[in-house]
Amino acid sequence: MSDERKKGRKKQLQQGPWRKVITAALIVAAFAAAYLLGIRKRASRLDHFAQCLASKQVKMYGAFWCPHCAEEKETFGPSFQYVPYVECGIEGSRAEQPVCLQAGIKNFPTWQFGNGERTEGTLPLQTLAQKSGCSLP
């Protein structure tokens, strides 16, 4: 083998492993970016709807021990952070917060709309959209 070919082959061997590592890192970074963008899209699917409920003065009264309240929160997922929520439960007891007693809340969850109307129980998103005037995604 000529000296020129040996040098070329040696250079190729030296670059080969680094090239593979960089290529692998770029591929992993591309998949990670696609994954994170996908999660962000799903997480924010109901953000606008929940923010609209807040702007229309819709609020949910609930209790930490209430399974139906947990279902309602789960329906919104991370977007529930934008829903005005009043916690009526008191840790360590079944007693209610004074604000809920004063508001006359008897069952959980209770949805109160901007016009003062109240609806008890879990509500499908379609119903919340109709009663509030907010559009679903």
PDB file of C-alpha atoms in Angstrom:
ATOM      1  CA  MET A   1       0.000   0.000   0.000  1.00  0.00           C
ATOM      2  CA  SER A   2       1.370   3.432  -0.864  1.00  0.00           C
ATOM      3  CA  ASP A   3       2.174   5.975   1.832  1.00  0.00           C
ATOM      4  CA  GLU A   4      -0.564   8.266   0.553  1.00  0.00           C
ATOM      5  CA  ARG A   5      -3.184   5.514   0.824  1.00  0.00           C
ATOM      6  CA  LYS A   6      -1.957   4.582   4.316  1.00  0.00           C
ATOM      7  CA  LYS A   7      -2.280   8.201   5.483  1.00  0.00           C
ATOM      8  CA  GLY A   8      -5.786   8.459   3.981  1.00  0.00           C
ATOM      9  CA  ARG A   9      -6.829   5.192   5.603  1.00  0.00           C
ATOM     10  CA  LYS A  10      -5.399   6.260   8.976  1.00  0.00           C
ATOM     11  CA  LYS A  11      -7.197   9.606   8.777  1.00  0.00           C
ATOM     12  CA  GLN A  12     -10.456   7.836   7.857  1.00  0.00           C
ATOM     13  CA  LEU A  13     -10.144   5.499  10.871  1.00  0.00           C
ATOM     14  CA  GLN A  14      -9.507   8.436  13.201  1.00  0.00           C
ATOM     15  CA  GLN A  15     -12.535  10.371  11.944  1.00  0.00           C
ATOM     16  CA  GLY A  16     -14.847   7.359  11.776  1.00  0.00           C
ATOM     17  CA  PRO A  17     -15.616   6.850  15.489  1.00  0.00           C
ATOM     18  CA  TRP A  18     -16.170  10.558  16.168  1.00  0.00           C
ATOM     19  CA  ARG A  19     -18.364  10.903  13.152  1.00  0.00           C
ATOM     20  CA  LYS A  20     -20.501   8.004  14.395  1.00  0.00           C
ATOM     21  CA  VAL A  21     -20.766   9.476  17.897  1.00  0.00           C
ATOM     22  CA  ILE A  22     -21.780  12.888  16.563  1.00  0.00           C
ATOM     23  CA  THR A  23     -24.301  11.338  14.181  1.00  0.00           C
ATOM     24  CA  ALA A  24     -25.801   9.245  16.992  1.00  0.00           C
ATOM     25  CA  ALA A  25     -25.998  12.309  19.268  1.00  0.00           C
ATOM     26  CA  LEU A  26     -27.770  14.319  16.568  1.00  0.00           C
ATOM     27  CA  ILE A  27     -30.278  11.531  15.989  1.00  0.00           C
ATOM     28  CA  VAL A  28     -31.007  11.244  19.729  1.00  0.00           C
ATOM     29  CA  ALA A  29     -31.391  15.042  19.983  1.00  0.00           C
ATOM     30  CA  ALA A  30     -33.823  15.077  17.048  1.00  0.00           C
ATOM     31  CA  PHE A  31     -35.990  12.358  18.609  1.00  0.00           C
ATOM     32  CA  ALA A  32     -35.903  14.104  22.000  1.00  0.00           C
ATOM     33  CA  ALA A  33     -36.994  17.403  20.438  1.00  0.00           C
ATOM     34  CA  ALA A  34     -39.838  15.721  18.540  1.00  0.00           C
ATOM     35  CA  TYR A  35     -40.974  13.942  21.714  1.00  0.00           C
ATOM     36  CA  LEU A  36     -40.936  17.110  23.823  1.00  0.00           C
ATOM     37  CA  LEU A  37     -42.820  19.083  21.201  1.00  0.00           C
ATOM     38  CA  GLY A  38     -45.418  16.308  21.045  1.00  0.00           C
ATOM     39  CA  ILE A  39     -45.886  16.357  24.815  1.00  0.00           C
ATOM     40  CA  ARG A  40     -46.195  20.139  24.879  1.00  0.00           C
ATOM     41  CA  LYS A  41     -48.876  20.038  22.187  1.00  0.00           C
ATOM     42  CA  ARG A  42     -50.910  17.433  24.066  1.00  0.00           C
ATOM     43  CA  ALA A  43     -50.477  19.190  27.393  1.00  0.00           C
ATOM     44  CA  SER A  44     -51.719  22.481  26.041  1.00  0.00           C
ATOM     45  CA  ARG A  45     -54.660  21.124  24.048  1.00  0.00           C
ATOM     46  CA  LEU A  46     -57.211  22.422  26.599  1.00  0.00           C
ATOM     47  CA  ASP A  47     -55.256  25.446  27.871  1.00  0.00           C
ATOM     48  CA  HIS A  48     -57.244  27.922  25.785  1.00  0.00           C
ATOM     49  CA  PHE A  49     -60.550  26.343  26.812  1.00  0.00           C
ATOM     50  CA  ALA A  50     -59.630  26.421  30.524  1.00  0.00           C
ATOM     51  CA  GLN A  51     -58.455  30.040  30.225  1.00  0.00           C
ATOM     52  CA  CYS A  52     -61.721  30.935  28.515  1.00  0.00           C
ATOM     53  CA  LEU A  53     -63.656  29.388  31.422  1.00  0.00           C
ATOM     54  CA  ALA A  54     -61.673  31.591  33.778  1.00  0.00           C
ATOM     55  CA  SER A  55     -62.363  34.701  31.704  1.00  0.00           C
ATOM     56  CA  LYS A  56     -66.107  33.860  31.791  1.00  0.00           C
ATOM     57  CA  GLN A  57     -65.941  33.603  35.605  1.00  0.00           C
ATOM     58  CA  VAL A  58     -66.693  29.880  35.645  1.00  0.00           C
ATOM     59  CA  LYS A  59     -65.363  28.134  38.734  1.00  0.00           C
ATOM     60  CA  MET A  60     -65.353  24.659  40.144  1.00  0.00           C
ATOM     61  CA  TYR A  61     -65.895  23.898  43.809  1.00  0.00           C
ATOM     62  CA  GLY A  62     -64.422  20.578  44.856  1.00  0.00           C
ATOM     63  CA  ALA A  63     -62.824  18.581  47.630  1.00  0.00           C
ATOM     64  CA  PHE A  64     -59.544  16.679  47.689  1.00  0.00           C
ATOM     65  CA  TRP A  65     -61.309  13.520  48.858  1.00  0.00           C
ATOM     66  CA  CYS A  66     -63.969  13.630  46.121  1.00  0.00           C
ATOM     67  CA  PRO A  67     -63.439  11.001  43.369  1.00  0.00           C
ATOM     68  CA  HIS A  68     -65.693  12.881  40.926  1.00  0.00           C
ATOM     69  CA  CYS A  69     -63.613  16.025  41.404  1.00  0.00           C
ATOM     70  CA  ALA A  70     -60.501  13.992  40.629  1.00  0.00           C
ATOM     71  CA  GLU A  71     -62.176  12.761  37.414  1.00  0.00           C
ATOM     72  CA  GLU A  72     -63.006  16.314  36.421  1.00  0.00           C
ATOM     73  CA  LYS A  73     -59.422  17.440  37.048  1.00  0.00           C
ATOM     74  CA  GLU A  74     -58.124  14.461  35.092  1.00  0.00           C
ATOM     75  CA  THR A  75     -60.303  15.398  32.106  1.00  0.00           C
ATOM     76  CA  PHE A  76     -58.462  18.718  31.857  1.00  0.00           C
ATOM     77  CA  GLY A  77     -55.059  17.233  32.582  1.00  0.00           C
ATOM     78  CA  PRO A  78     -52.325  19.860  32.996  1.00  0.00           C
ATOM     79  CA  SER A  79     -54.700  22.536  31.690  1.00  0.00           C
ATOM     80  CA  PHE A  80     -56.676  22.339  34.940  1.00  0.00           C
ATOM     81  CA  GLN A  81     -54.183  24.818  36.393  1.00  0.00           C
ATOM     82  CA  TYR A  82     -56.108  27.537  34.513  1.00  0.00           C
ATOM     83  CA  VAL A  83     -59.552  26.552  35.788  1.00  0.00           C
ATOM     84  CA  PRO A  84     -60.621  28.651  38.778  1.00  0.00           C
ATOM     85  CA  TYR A  85     -60.879  26.014  41.499  1.00  0.00           C
ATOM     86  CA  VAL A  86     -62.062  26.406  45.081  1.00  0.00           C
ATOM     87  CA  GLU A  87     -60.884  23.664  47.435  1.00  0.00           C
ATOM     88  CA  CYS A  88     -63.664  23.033  49.930  1.00  0.00           C
ATOM     89  CA  GLY A  89     -62.064  20.183  51.851  1.00  0.00           C
ATOM     90  CA  ILE A  90     -60.076  20.603  55.025  1.00  0.00           C
ATOM     91  CA  GLU A  91     -57.112  18.258  55.424  1.00  0.00           C
ATOM     92  CA  GLY A  92     -57.686  15.648  58.116  1.00  0.00           C
ATOM     93  CA  SER A  93     -61.476  15.990  58.248  1.00  0.00           C
ATOM     94  CA  ARG A  94     -64.660  15.909  56.207  1.00  0.00           C
ATOM     95  CA  ALA A  95     -65.470  19.481  57.203  1.00  0.00           C
ATOM     96  CA  GLU A  96     -65.789  22.193  54.575  1.00  0.00           C
ATOM     97  CA  GLN A  97     -63.954  25.472  54.177  1.00  0.00           C
ATOM     98  CA  PRO A  98     -66.006  28.466  55.376  1.00  0.00           C
ATOM     99  CA  VAL A  99     -65.963  29.993  51.877  1.00  0.00           C
ATOM    100  CA  CYS A 100     -67.810  26.935  50.540  1.00  0.00           C
ATOM    101  CA  LEU A 101     -70.307  26.916  53.391  1.00  0.00           C
ATOM    102  CA  GLN A 102     -71.042  30.606  52.805  1.00  0.00           C
ATOM    103  CA  ALA A 103     -71.474  29.935  49.074  1.00  0.00           C
ATOM    104  CA  GLY A 104     -74.008  27.194  49.898  1.00  0.00           C
ATOM    105  CA  ILE A 105     -72.066  24.397  48.187  1.00  0.00           C
ATOM    106  CA  LYS A 106     -73.658  21.071  49.105  1.00  0.00           C
ATOM    107  CA  ASN A 107     -72.239  18.556  46.583  1.00  0.00           C
ATOM    108  CA  PHE A 108     -68.949  18.093  44.762  1.00  0.00           C
ATOM    109  CA  PRO A 109     -68.012  19.006  42.190  1.00  0.00           C
ATOM    110  CA  THR A 110     -70.189  22.063  41.748  1.00  0.00           C
ATOM    111  CA  TRP A 111     -69.673  24.287  38.717  1.00  0.00           C
ATOM    112  CA  GLN A 112     -70.703  27.906  39.046  1.00  0.00           C
ATOM    113  CA  PHE A 113     -71.091  29.979  35.889  1.00  0.00           C
ATOM    114  CA  GLY A 114     -70.710  33.722  35.410  1.00  0.00           C
ATOM    115  CA  ASN A 115     -74.475  34.266  35.447  1.00  0.00           C
ATOM    116  CA  GLY A 116     -74.730  32.615  38.903  1.00  0.00           C
ATOM    117  CA  GLU A 117     -76.167  29.333  37.609  1.00  0.00           C
ATOM    118  CA  ARG A 118     -74.805  26.228  39.325  1.00  0.00           C
ATOM    119  CA  THR A 119     -74.591  22.642  38.183  1.00  0.00           C
ATOM    120  CA  GLU A 120     -73.640  19.795  40.520  1.00  0.00           C
ATOM    121  CA  GLY A 121     -71.716  16.727  39.422  1.00  0.00           C
ATOM    122  CA  THR A 122     -69.164  16.011  36.733  1.00  0.00           C
ATOM    123  CA  LEU A 123     -69.811  17.782  33.453  1.00  0.00           C
ATOM    124  CA  PRO A 124     -68.601  16.685  30.041  1.00  0.00           C
ATOM    125  CA  LEU A 125     -66.450  19.255  28.259  1.00  0.00           C
ATOM    126  CA  GLN A 126     -69.233  19.706  25.660  1.00  0.00           C
ATOM    127  CA  THR A 127     -71.652  20.768  28.404  1.00  0.00           C
ATOM    128  CA  LEU A 128     -69.120  23.151  29.939  1.00  0.00           C
ATOM    129  CA  ALA A 129     -68.562  24.653  26.486  1.00  0.00           C
ATOM    130  CA  GLN A 130     -72.300  25.122  25.903  1.00  0.00           C
ATOM    131  CA  LYS A 131     -73.013  26.618  29.320  1.00  0.00           C
ATOM    132  CA  SER A 132     -69.989  28.922  29.281  1.00  0.00           C
ATOM    133  CA  GLY A 133     -69.887  29.955  25.634  1.00  0.00           C
ATOM    134  CA  CYS A 134     -66.259  28.799  25.344  1.00  0.00           C
ATOM    135  CA  SER A 135     -65.249  26.775  22.315  1.00  0.00           C
ATOM    136  CA  LEU A 136     -63.482  23.445  22.530  1.00  0.00           C
ATOM    137  CA  PRO A 137     -60.341  22.729  20.494  1.00  0.00           C
TER     138      PRO A 137
END
